[in-house]
Coordinates of C-alpha atoms in Angstrom, one line a residue:
Chain A
M1 CA -25.4 -11.3 25.8
P2 CA -21.9 -10.6 27.4
R3 CA -21.4 -7.2 28.8
A4 CA -18.4 -6.5 26.5
K5 CA -20.7 -7.0 23.5
I6 CA -23.3 -4.7 24.8
W7 CA -20.6 -1.9 25.1
G8 CA -19.4 -2.8 21.7
F9 CA -23.0 -2.3 20.3
L10 CA -23.3 1.0 22.2
A11 CA -19.9 2.3 20.6
V12 CA -21.1 1.4 17.1
I13 CA -24.5 2.9 17.6
L14 CA -23.2 6.0 19.4
S15 CA -20.4 6.7 16.7
A16 CA -22.7 5.9 13.8
G17 CA -25.4 8.0 15.3
L18 CA -23.1 11.1 15.9
F19 CA -21.7 10.8 12.3
A20 CA -25.2 10.5 10.9
L21 CA -26.2 13.5 13.0
S22 CA -23.4 15.7 11.5
V23 CA -24.1 14.6 8.0
F24 CA -27.8 15.3 8.5
S25 CA -27.1 18.8 10.1
F26 CA -24.7 19.8 7.2
F27 CA -26.2 18.2 4.2
I28 CA -30.0 17.4 4.7
I29 CA -31.4 19.8 7.2
N30 CA -31.0 22.7 4.7
N31 CA -31.8 20.7 1.6
G32 CA -28.3 21.1 0.2
D33 CA -28.5 24.9 0.4
F34 CA -25.0 25.8 1.7
S35 CA -25.5 29.5 1.4
T36 CA -27.0 29.5 4.9
F37 CA -23.6 28.4 6.4
S38 CA -21.7 30.9 4.3
S39 CA -23.7 33.7 5.8
V40 CA -22.8 32.6 9.4
D41 CA -21.0 35.7 10.9
L42 CA -18.2 34.8 13.2
N43 CA -17.0 38.4 13.2
G44 CA -19.5 39.2 15.9
L45 CA -17.7 37.0 18.2
N46 CA -15.0 38.2 20.7
S47 CA -11.6 37.5 19.3
F48 CA -10.7 35.5 22.3
T49 CA -13.8 33.3 22.0
Y50 CA -13.2 32.8 18.3
Y51 CA -9.4 32.0 18.4
S52 CA -9.9 29.7 21.4
A53 CA -11.9 27.4 19.0
A54 CA -10.0 28.4 15.8
I55 CA -6.5 27.9 17.0
P56 CA -6.8 24.2 18.1
V57 CA -8.8 23.1 15.0
A58 CA -6.5 25.0 12.7
V59 CA -3.3 23.6 14.4
I60 CA -4.5 20.0 14.0
A61 CA -5.4 20.6 10.3
L62 CA -2.2 22.3 9.6
W63 CA -0.4 19.5 11.3
V64 CA -2.1 16.9 8.9
L65 CA -1.5 19.2 5.9
A66 CA 2.2 19.7 6.9
T67 CA 2.6 15.9 7.2
G68 CA 1.2 15.5 3.6
F69 CA 3.5 18.2 2.3
W70 CA 6.5 16.6 4.1
I71 CA 5.7 13.2 2.6
G72 CA 5.6 14.7 -0.9
W73 CA 8.7 16.7 -0.2
V74 CA 10.7 13.6 0.9
I75 CA 9.6 11.6 -2.2
L76 CA 10.3 14.6 -4.4
T77 CA 13.8 15.4 -3.1
I78 CA 15.2 12.1 -1.8
K79 CA 18.6 11.3 -3.7
V80 CA 19.1 7.6 -4.2
V81 CA 21.2 5.2 -6.4
P82 CA 18.9 4.4 -9.4
P83 CA 17.5 0.7 -9.2
M84 CA 19.1 -2.2 -11.1
P85 CA 17.6 -2.0 -14.7
E86 CA 16.7 -5.7 -14.6
I87 CA 14.2 -5.3 -11.7
V88 CA 12.5 -2.2 -13.1
E89 CA 9.1 -3.2 -14.4
K90 CA 7.4 0.1 -15.2
K91 CA 8.0 3.8 -15.2
D92 CA 8.0 5.4 -11.9
N93 CA 6.1 8.5 -11.9
S94 CA 6.0 9.0 -8.0
K95 CA 7.9 12.3 -8.3
I96 CA 5.2 13.8 -10.4
K97 CA 2.6 12.7 -7.9
A98 CA 4.8 14.0 -4.9
F99 CA 4.9 17.3 -6.6
F100 CA 1.1 17.5 -6.9
L101 CA 0.8 16.4 -3.3
C102 CA 3.2 19.3 -2.1
L103 CA 1.2 21.8 -4.2
I104 CA -2.2 20.5 -3.1
T105 CA -1.2 20.6 0.6
A106 CA 0.5 23.9 0.4
A107 CA -2.5 25.5 -1.2
L108 CA -5.0 23.9 1.3
A109 CA -2.9 25.2 4.2
A110 CA -2.7 28.7 2.7
L111 CA -6.6 28.5 2.2
L112 CA -7.1 27.4 5.7
V113 CA -4.9 30.1 7.2
Y114 CA -6.6 32.7 5.1
G115 CA -10.1 31.2 6.0
V116 CA -9.2 31.4 9.7
Y117 CA -8.0 35.0 9.3
I118 CA -11.2 36.3 7.5
R119 CA -13.2 34.1 10.0
S120 CA -15.0 31.9 7.4
F121 CA -17.3 29.4 8.9
W122 CA -16.1 26.7 6.5
S123 CA -12.4 27.0 7.5
L124 CA -13.4 25.6 10.9
A125 CA -16.4 23.4 9.9
V126 CA -14.6 21.3 7.4
P127 CA -11.5 20.3 9.4
A128 CA -13.7 19.8 12.5
L129 CA -16.0 17.6 10.4
V130 CA -13.0 15.6 9.1
I131 CA -11.4 15.2 12.5
S132 CA -14.5 14.2 14.2
A133 CA -15.3 11.6 11.3
V134 CA -11.8 10.1 11.9
I135 CA -12.4 9.7 15.7
L136 CA -15.9 8.4 15.3
G137 CA -14.7 6.1 12.6
A138 CA -12.0 4.6 14.8
I139 CA -14.7 4.1 17.7
F140 CA -17.1 2.5 15.3
W141 CA -14.2 0.1 14.0
V142 CA -13.1 -0.9 17.6
G143 CA -16.9 -1.3 18.5
M144 CA -17.4 -3.7 15.5
A145 CA -14.2 -5.6 16.5
I146 CA -15.5 -6.0 20.0
I147 CA -19.0 -7.3 18.8
T148 CA -17.3 -9.8 16.3
T149 CA -14.8 -11.0 18.8
R150 CA -15.5 -14.5 20.4
A151 CA -15.8 -13.8 24.1
T152 CA -15.3 -17.3 25.2
L153 CA -13.3 -20.2 23.9
P154 CA -15.1 -22.4 21.4
V155 CA -16.9 -25.5 22.8
N156 CA -14.9 -28.6 22.4
K157 CA -17.3 -31.0 20.8
K158 CA -15.2 -34.1 21.5
Chain B
M1 CA 26.2 0.8 39.6
K2 CA 22.4 0.7 39.2
I3 CA 21.7 0.5 35.6
C4 CA 18.2 0.5 33.8
L5 CA 18.1 -0.7 30.2
L6 CA 15.2 0.0 27.8
T7 CA 14.3 -2.0 24.9
Y8 CA 10.9 -1.7 23.1
R9 CA 11.2 -5.2 21.6
G10 CA 13.1 -7.6 23.7
N11 CA 13.0 -10.5 21.1
P12 CA 16.5 -11.8 20.9
Y13 CA 15.8 -13.8 17.7
C14 CA 15.0 -11.0 15.3
G15 CA 18.1 -9.2 14.2
G16 CA 20.9 -7.1 15.7
Q17 CA 19.0 -4.9 17.9
G18 CA 17.1 -7.9 19.6
I19 CA 20.1 -9.6 21.0
Y20 CA 21.9 -6.5 22.0
T21 CA 20.1 -5.8 25.3
M22 CA 20.1 -9.4 26.4
Y23 CA 23.9 -9.9 26.0
I24 CA 24.8 -6.4 27.5
A25 CA 22.5 -7.1 30.4
R26 CA 24.2 -10.5 31.2
E27 CA 27.7 -9.1 30.9
L28 CA 26.9 -6.0 33.1
V29 CA 25.6 -8.5 35.8
K30 CA 28.8 -10.6 35.5
L31 CA 30.7 -7.3 36.1
G32 CA 28.9 -6.9 39.4
H33 CA 26.3 -4.2 38.5
E34 CA 22.7 -4.2 39.3
V35 CA 20.7 -4.3 36.0
H36 CA 17.1 -3.8 35.4
V37 CA 15.6 -4.2 31.9
I38 CA 12.2 -2.5 30.9
Q39 CA 11.2 -4.3 27.8
G40 CA 8.3 -4.5 25.3
P41 CA 7.0 -7.6 23.6
P42 CA 8.1 -10.0 22.3
Y43 CA 10.1 -10.4 25.5
F44 CA 13.4 -12.2 26.0
P45 CA 13.5 -15.0 28.7
E46 CA 14.2 -14.5 32.3
M47 CA 17.9 -14.2 33.1
E48 CA 19.7 -15.0 36.3
G49 CA 20.5 -11.7 38.1
V50 CA 18.6 -9.4 35.7
H51 CA 15.5 -7.6 37.0
I52 CA 13.0 -7.7 34.2
H53 CA 10.0 -5.3 33.9
Y54 CA 7.4 -5.8 31.3
L55 CA 5.5 -3.3 29.3
S56 CA 2.8 -4.6 27.1
N57 CA 1.2 -3.3 23.9
H58 CA -1.3 -4.5 21.5
N59 CA 0.8 -4.4 18.4
Y60 CA -1.9 -2.8 16.3
F61 CA 0.6 -2.1 13.5
N62 CA 1.1 -5.7 12.7
I63 CA -2.1 -7.4 14.0
K64 CA -4.7 -6.4 11.8
K65 CA -7.5 -8.9 12.9
D66 CA -8.4 -10.2 16.3
Y67 CA -6.6 -7.4 18.1
I68 CA -9.5 -7.4 20.8
K69 CA -8.5 -9.5 23.8
P70 CA -11.7 -11.3 25.0
H71 CA -10.4 -10.8 28.8
K72 CA -9.8 -7.0 28.1
P73 CA -12.3 -5.9 25.4
F74 CA -11.9 -2.1 26.2
A75 CA -8.3 -1.9 26.3
T76 CA -8.3 -0.3 22.9
F77 CA -10.1 2.7 24.2
E78 CA -7.3 3.5 26.7
P79 CA -5.5 6.7 25.5
L80 CA -2.2 5.3 24.5
N81 CA -3.8 2.1 23.0
F82 CA -6.3 4.3 21.1
Y83 CA -3.6 6.6 19.8
E84 CA -1.7 3.5 18.6
F85 CA -4.7 2.1 17.0
V86 CA -5.6 5.2 15.0
A87 CA -2.0 5.9 14.1
S88 CA -1.3 2.5 12.8
K89 CA -4.5 2.7 10.6
F90 CA -2.7 5.7 8.8
G91 CA 0.4 3.6 8.4
I92 CA 2.4 5.3 11.2
F93 CA 4.5 2.9 13.4
P94 CA 3.4 4.2 16.8
E95 CA 5.1 1.5 19.0
I96 CA 8.2 3.6 19.5
E97 CA 6.3 6.6 20.7
T98 CA 3.9 4.8 23.0
F99 CA 6.8 2.6 24.4
S100 CA 8.7 5.8 25.4
V101 CA 5.6 7.2 27.3
R102 CA 4.9 3.9 29.0
A103 CA 8.7 3.5 29.9
F104 CA 8.5 7.0 31.6
L105 CA 5.4 6.0 33.7
K106 CA 7.2 2.7 34.7
L107 CA 10.5 4.5 35.4
K108 CA 8.7 7.1 37.6
E109 CA 7.5 4.2 39.7
L110 CA 10.7 2.3 39.8
Q111 CA 12.9 5.2 40.5
K112 CA 11.4 5.7 44.0
K113 CA 12.6 2.3 44.9
H114 CA 15.7 1.7 42.9
K115 CA 17.4 5.1 42.4
F116 CA 19.1 4.3 39.1
D117 CA 22.5 5.8 38.3
I118 CA 22.0 5.7 34.5
I119 CA 19.2 4.8 32.0
H120 CA 20.4 3.1 28.7
D121 CA 17.9 3.0 25.8
N122 CA 18.4 0.6 22.8
Q123 CA 17.3 2.7 19.7
N124 CA 13.9 3.8 20.9
L125 CA 14.0 7.6 20.8
G126 CA 10.5 8.4 21.3
Y127 CA 9.2 11.7 22.5
G128 CA 8.4 10.3 25.9
F129 CA 12.1 10.2 26.6
L130 CA 12.0 14.0 26.9
L131 CA 9.8 13.3 30.1
I132 CA 12.3 10.7 31.3
K133 CA 14.9 13.5 31.0
L134 CA 13.0 15.4 33.8
L135 CA 13.5 12.6 36.3
G136 CA 17.1 13.9 36.5
I137 CA 19.1 10.7 35.7
P138 CA 21.7 10.6 33.1
F139 CA 20.2 9.2 30.1
I140 CA 21.9 7.6 27.0
S141 CA 20.9 5.7 23.9
T142 CA 22.5 3.2 21.5
I143 CA 21.8 4.0 18.0
H144 CA 22.7 1.0 15.8
H145 CA 22.3 3.1 12.6
P146 CA 20.0 6.0 11.7
L147 CA 16.8 4.7 10.1
S148 CA 17.2 7.3 7.3
I149 CA 19.6 4.7 5.9
D150 CA 16.8 2.0 5.7
R151 CA 14.5 4.7 4.2
S152 CA 17.0 5.7 1.4
T153 CA 18.0 2.1 0.6
W154 CA 14.4 1.3 0.4
F155 CA 13.8 4.0 -2.3
E156 CA 16.5 2.5 -4.4
Y157 CA 14.1 -0.1 -5.5
P158 CA 11.1 0.4 -7.8
S159 CA 7.8 0.8 -6.0
D160 CA 4.7 2.9 -6.4
F161 CA 3.6 6.2 -4.9
R162 CA 1.3 4.5 -2.5
L163 CA 4.1 2.3 -1.1
K164 CA 6.5 5.2 -0.8
I165 CA 4.1 7.2 1.1
K166 CA 3.9 4.3 3.6
R167 CA 7.6 4.1 3.9
V168 CA 7.9 7.8 4.6
L169 CA 5.3 7.5 7.3
Y170 CA 6.8 4.4 8.7
Y171 CA 10.2 5.8 9.8
P172 CA 9.9 8.3 12.6
L173 CA 13.0 10.1 11.8
I174 CA 12.0 13.6 12.9
M175 CA 11.2 12.4 16.3
Q176 CA 14.4 10.2 16.6
G177 CA 16.6 13.0 15.4
F178 CA 15.0 15.5 17.9
V179 CA 15.2 13.1 20.8
A180 CA 18.8 11.9 20.0
R181 CA 20.1 15.5 20.2
H182 CA 18.5 16.0 23.7
L183 CA 19.9 12.8 25.3
D184 CA 23.2 12.9 27.4
H185 CA 25.2 10.7 25.2
I186 CA 24.8 8.2 22.3
I187 CA 26.6 5.0 22.0
T188 CA 26.9 3.3 18.5
V189 CA 28.2 0.0 17.2
S190 CA 30.7 1.2 14.6
E191 CA 32.8 4.2 13.4
D192 CA 30.7 4.3 10.2
S193 CA 27.5 4.5 12.1
A194 CA 28.8 7.4 14.2
I195 CA 29.5 9.3 11.0
E196 CA 26.0 8.5 9.8
I197 CA 24.3 9.5 13.1
N198 CA 26.1 12.8 13.0
K199 CA 24.9 13.4 9.3
A200 CA 21.4 12.2 9.8
F201 CA 20.4 13.4 13.3
G202 CA 22.9 16.3 13.9
V203 CA 24.3 14.8 17.0
K204 CA 27.8 16.1 17.8
Q205 CA 30.7 13.6 17.1
E206 CA 32.0 14.4 20.7
N207 CA 28.7 13.2 22.1
I208 CA 29.0 9.8 20.3
S209 CA 31.1 6.9 21.6
V210 CA 31.6 3.7 19.6
V211 CA 31.4 0.4 21.5
Y212 CA 31.5 -2.6 19.1
N213 CA 29.0 -5.3 19.5
G214 CA 30.1 -8.7 20.7
L215 CA 29.3 -12.2 19.4
D216 CA 29.0 -15.4 21.4
T217 CA 31.7 -17.4 20.0
E218 CA 31.1 -20.3 22.2
I219 CA 27.9 -20.7 20.3
F220 CA 29.0 -19.6 16.9
R221 CA 31.9 -22.0 16.2
P222 CA 32.9 -24.5 13.6
L223 CA 31.3 -27.8 14.2
P224 CA 33.8 -30.7 13.8
G225 CA 33.1 -33.6 11.6
V226 CA 30.4 -31.7 9.4
K227 CA 31.0 -32.3 5.8
K228 CA 30.8 -29.3 3.6
K229 CA 28.5 -29.5 0.6
P230 CA 30.3 -28.8 -2.7
N231 CA 29.7 -25.5 -4.3
S232 CA 27.6 -24.2 -1.5
V233 CA 27.1 -20.6 -0.5
I234 CA 25.0 -19.3 2.4
F235 CA 23.2 -16.0 3.0
V236 CA 21.5 -15.0 6.3
G237 CA 19.3 -12.2 6.6
N238 CA 15.8 -10.8 5.9
V239 CA 15.4 -11.0 2.1
E240 CA 12.7 -8.3 2.1
D241 CA 15.0 -5.8 4.0
R242 CA 16.2 -3.9 1.0
K243 CA 19.4 -2.7 2.5
K244 CA 20.6 -6.5 2.7
G245 CA 21.2 -6.2 -1.2
V246 CA 19.9 -9.6 -2.1
V247 CA 19.1 -8.6 -5.6
Y248 CA 22.8 -8.0 -6.3
L249 CA 23.6 -11.4 -5.0
L250 CA 20.9 -12.9 -7.3
K251 CA 22.4 -11.0 -10.2
A252 CA 25.8 -12.2 -9.3
M253 CA 24.5 -15.9 -9.5
T254 CA 23.9 -15.4 -13.1
L255 CA 27.4 -14.2 -13.7
T256 CA 29.6 -16.8 -11.9
K257 CA 31.4 -19.5 -13.8
N258 CA 30.8 -21.9 -11.0
R259 CA 27.1 -23.0 -10.9
F260 CA 26.9 -22.8 -7.0
H261 CA 23.8 -23.4 -4.8
L262 CA 22.5 -20.8 -2.5
T263 CA 21.0 -21.4 0.9
V264 CA 18.9 -18.4 2.2
V265 CA 18.2 -18.3 5.9
D266 CA 15.4 -15.8 6.3
G267 CA 12.3 -15.1 8.4
G268 CA 10.0 -17.5 6.4
A269 CA 7.7 -17.5 3.4
P270 CA 5.1 -14.9 4.7
N271 CA 7.9 -12.3 4.6
R272 CA 8.8 -12.9 0.9
M273 CA 7.2 -10.6 -1.5
Y274 CA 9.6 -9.1 -4.0
V275 CA 12.5 -11.7 -3.9
T276 CA 10.6 -14.6 -5.4
K277 CA 9.8 -12.3 -8.5
W278 CA 13.4 -11.5 -8.9
I279 CA 14.4 -15.3 -8.6
D280 CA 11.9 -16.1 -11.4
K281 CA 13.2 -13.1 -13.5
F282 CA 16.8 -14.3 -13.1
G283 CA 15.9 -18.0 -13.7
L284 CA 17.3 -19.3 -10.4
N285 CA 14.4 -21.3 -9.0
D286 CA 16.4 -24.5 -9.0
R287 CA 19.6 -22.9 -7.5
I288 CA 18.1 -21.4 -4.2
H289 CA 16.8 -23.0 -1.1
F290 CA 15.0 -21.1 1.6
T291 CA 15.2 -22.5 5.0
G292 CA 12.8 -20.1 6.7
K293 CA 13.0 -19.5 10.4
I294 CA 15.3 -22.0 12.1
P295 CA 16.7 -22.4 15.6
G296 CA 20.2 -21.3 16.5
D297 CA 21.7 -24.7 16.6
K298 CA 20.4 -25.5 13.1
L299 CA 21.9 -22.2 11.8
I300 CA 25.4 -23.1 13.2
E301 CA 25.1 -26.5 11.5
L302 CA 24.2 -24.9 8.3
Y303 CA 27.3 -22.6 8.4
S304 CA 29.4 -25.6 8.9
Q305 CA 27.9 -27.4 5.9
H306 CA 28.5 -24.5 3.5
Q307 CA 31.9 -23.4 1.8
I308 CA 31.3 -19.5 1.7
A309 CA 29.0 -17.0 3.3
V310 CA 28.0 -13.9 1.5
S311 CA 26.9 -10.6 3.0
P312 CA 26.0 -8.2 -0.1
S313 CA 24.4 -5.5 2.1
L314 CA 24.1 -1.9 0.9
Y315 CA 24.5 -0.8 4.5
E316 CA 25.0 -2.4 7.8
G317 CA 25.4 -0.7 11.2
F318 CA 27.3 -3.6 12.3
G319 CA 26.5 -6.9 10.5
F320 CA 25.8 -9.7 12.9
P321 CA 25.5 -12.4 10.1
A322 CA 28.8 -11.5 8.6
A323 CA 30.3 -11.8 12.2
E324 CA 28.6 -15.0 12.9
A325 CA 29.7 -16.6 9.6
M326 CA 33.3 -15.5 10.4
A327 CA 33.1 -17.0 13.8
C328 CA 32.0 -20.4 12.3
E329 CA 35.3 -20.2 10.2
L330 CA 33.5 -19.5 6.9
P331 CA 35.3 -17.4 4.3
L332 CA 33.1 -14.3 3.9
V333 CA 32.5 -12.4 0.7
S334 CA 31.2 -9.1 1.9
S335 CA 30.3 -5.7 0.4
D336 CA 31.8 -2.5 1.8
G337 CA 28.4 -1.3 2.9
G338 CA 28.5 0.7 6.2
A339 CA 30.3 -1.0 8.9
L340 CA 31.0 -4.3 7.2
P341 CA 34.7 -3.5 6.4
E342 CA 35.2 -2.7 10.2
V343 CA 33.8 -6.1 11.0
V344 CA 35.4 -8.1 8.4
G345 CA 38.9 -6.6 8.6
N346 CA 41.6 -6.7 6.0
H347 CA 40.5 -7.6 2.5
M348 CA 42.0 -11.0 1.4
E349 CA 43.2 -11.7 5.0
T350 CA 40.0 -12.1 7.1
G351 CA 37.5 -11.8 4.3
Y352 CA 36.9 -10.8 0.7
V353 CA 35.6 -7.3 0.5
V354 CA 33.9 -6.0 -2.7
K355 CA 32.1 -2.7 -3.6
S356 CA 28.4 -2.6 -2.6
R357 CA 25.9 -2.7 -5.5
D358 CA 28.5 -4.5 -7.6
P359 CA 27.2 -7.9 -8.7
Y360 CA 30.3 -8.5 -11.1
G361 CA 32.5 -7.9 -8.0
L362 CA 30.5 -10.4 -6.0
A363 CA 30.6 -13.0 -8.8
E364 CA 34.4 -12.6 -9.1
A365 CA 34.9 -13.1 -5.4
I366 CA 32.6 -16.1 -5.1
D367 CA 34.3 -17.7 -8.1
Y368 CA 37.8 -17.1 -6.5
L369 CA 36.9 -18.7 -3.2
L370 CA 35.1 -21.6 -4.8
D371 CA 38.2 -22.3 -6.9
N372 CA 40.7 -22.0 -4.1
P373 CA 39.8 -24.5 -1.2
K374 CA 43.2 -23.6 0.6
E375 CA 42.5 -20.0 0.4
R376 CA 38.9 -20.7 1.8
E377 CA 40.5 -22.6 4.7
R378 CA 43.2 -20.0 5.6
M379 CA 40.6 -17.1 5.3
G380 CA 38.0 -18.9 7.5
K381 CA 40.6 -19.6 10.3
A382 CA 41.8 -16.0 10.2
A383 CA 38.2 -14.8 10.3
R384 CA 37.4 -16.6 13.5
K385 CA 40.6 -15.4 15.1
R386 CA 39.6 -11.8 14.3
I387 CA 36.1 -12.3 15.8
T388 CA 37.2 -14.0 19.0
S389 CA 39.8 -11.4 19.6
V390 CA 38.1 -8.2 18.8
F391 CA 34.2 -8.6 19.1
T392 CA 33.3 -10.1 22.5
W393 CA 30.3 -9.1 24.7
E394 CA 32.7 -8.9 27.6
N395 CA 34.7 -6.1 25.9
A396 CA 31.5 -4.4 24.8
A397 CA 30.2 -4.4 28.5
R398 CA 33.5 -3.1 29.9
E399 CA 33.6 -0.2 27.4
M400 CA 30.0 0.4 28.0
V401 CA 30.8 0.9 31.8
E402 CA 33.5 3.4 30.9
V403 CA 31.1 5.5 29.0
Y404 CA 28.5 5.3 31.8
R405 CA 31.1 6.6 34.3
E406 CA 32.1 9.5 31.9
V407 CA 28.5 10.4 31.5
I408 CA 27.7 10.1 35.1
N409 CA 30.7 12.3 36.1
A410 CA 29.8 14.9 33.5
Y411 CA 26.1 14.9 34.6
S412 CA 27.1 15.4 38.3

């Protein structure tokens, strides 16, 4: 097997394994009993220790939520000439959806900031899980692409 | 003067921005300057006297399959490539940002040897340029028009929520505005664009200079002995670019008393999504012919075979297709979108200017010119005269050098 494919398999196995491990540790190991996590006390940590982990995670999560809010805001507030009636096929309800996008992202951002402030375990765990899932997903995807890419030119049968 | 030009896509065959760097580089060399070009793919060809430096990328945004190169299978895991890969999966267009960082790394290496007097970017404006500023070299950019215009004209057409999200993510307006405000000077290609850049990006008017684009009138010229097709109209441009206003031209076709035939020179069938639906809707299938992508000499032949050219754009930062048609002695029906009136010149002298988004005005103008062959001939000749006297690359390069000198003097 070509060396590239071996590394491709490793990337796939490693990313899938790490993702499975995080799912296992959150959802299976405690038989779905999330109260164990809710009772994790982060108040006992030194403030410097807590915020050195909380701030980077919160900043990334807030950046993603702010991007979502900004998208909704642009769609909601952009002023344009209405389209030519002949080419309108169905009613456009984008503005309503954009309003809800703004509302949801703003509410989640407020919840996140409050959660970080009261040192809730979930306010760090959920963003961290999502961020790592995205990175592991990308590694898995590239690994699969490496495995399925033809490493040499096809044999010319003629 | 040692000049370094930056262009994230060098391809000279895909719209106004593509050909800009190539012609400016050529003319600057003719004026005796040392010109280096750092370009991203697709690259323009080697040119005599121009030092070309290549920056590759994997084009993850456009290539959805087979992006792993067999000879470099792990390239996607390199930091900039990995960022580009992940961002493109979320609908962000990361090429601008990553080019700016790659250009910084390249410039750092080249500066040791070449000691550039000025760096001139072509509408990239990525965050990496803030690092280039730290090199202590005067740094300017050409903004053809702010992309906020593309975004708002796109929103004029019906689409669903998902597509609108994609469009908002696609245009890096916050980054470009921020970077534009931090550069030493901005060049743009029309007075109208200067106003729009000031409005959209907050760049002060005194920091913007207008240098009109040029046109190669040796290439774009009327071909002798080519017979015109009766009742023929030509449109050149990307039909899916919503600011080109094709839908208004289609509507106008249903309103004219002359049943003319329209030739559309566009990027080819894979790039047509909406326009074919609109053609069906207006019942115009037997009156429109798409050429797809064609070589330059074929385009010039087509201009010579047609009676009228139409440019119904909602906005143009300059409007190369309009200028090309005029250079080929075609009477042009143009909208007043953006800089088109600056290029076309006086209404009824060098072109027929109508309001943008006005299919009735377009129809009236097309009928008028189809009914008046003498007027077509007179207007076509006047149009070419205007282009050959005002819009040359030589003029553009000379004016550019003046701007370079002013910026360098102010910098030192």
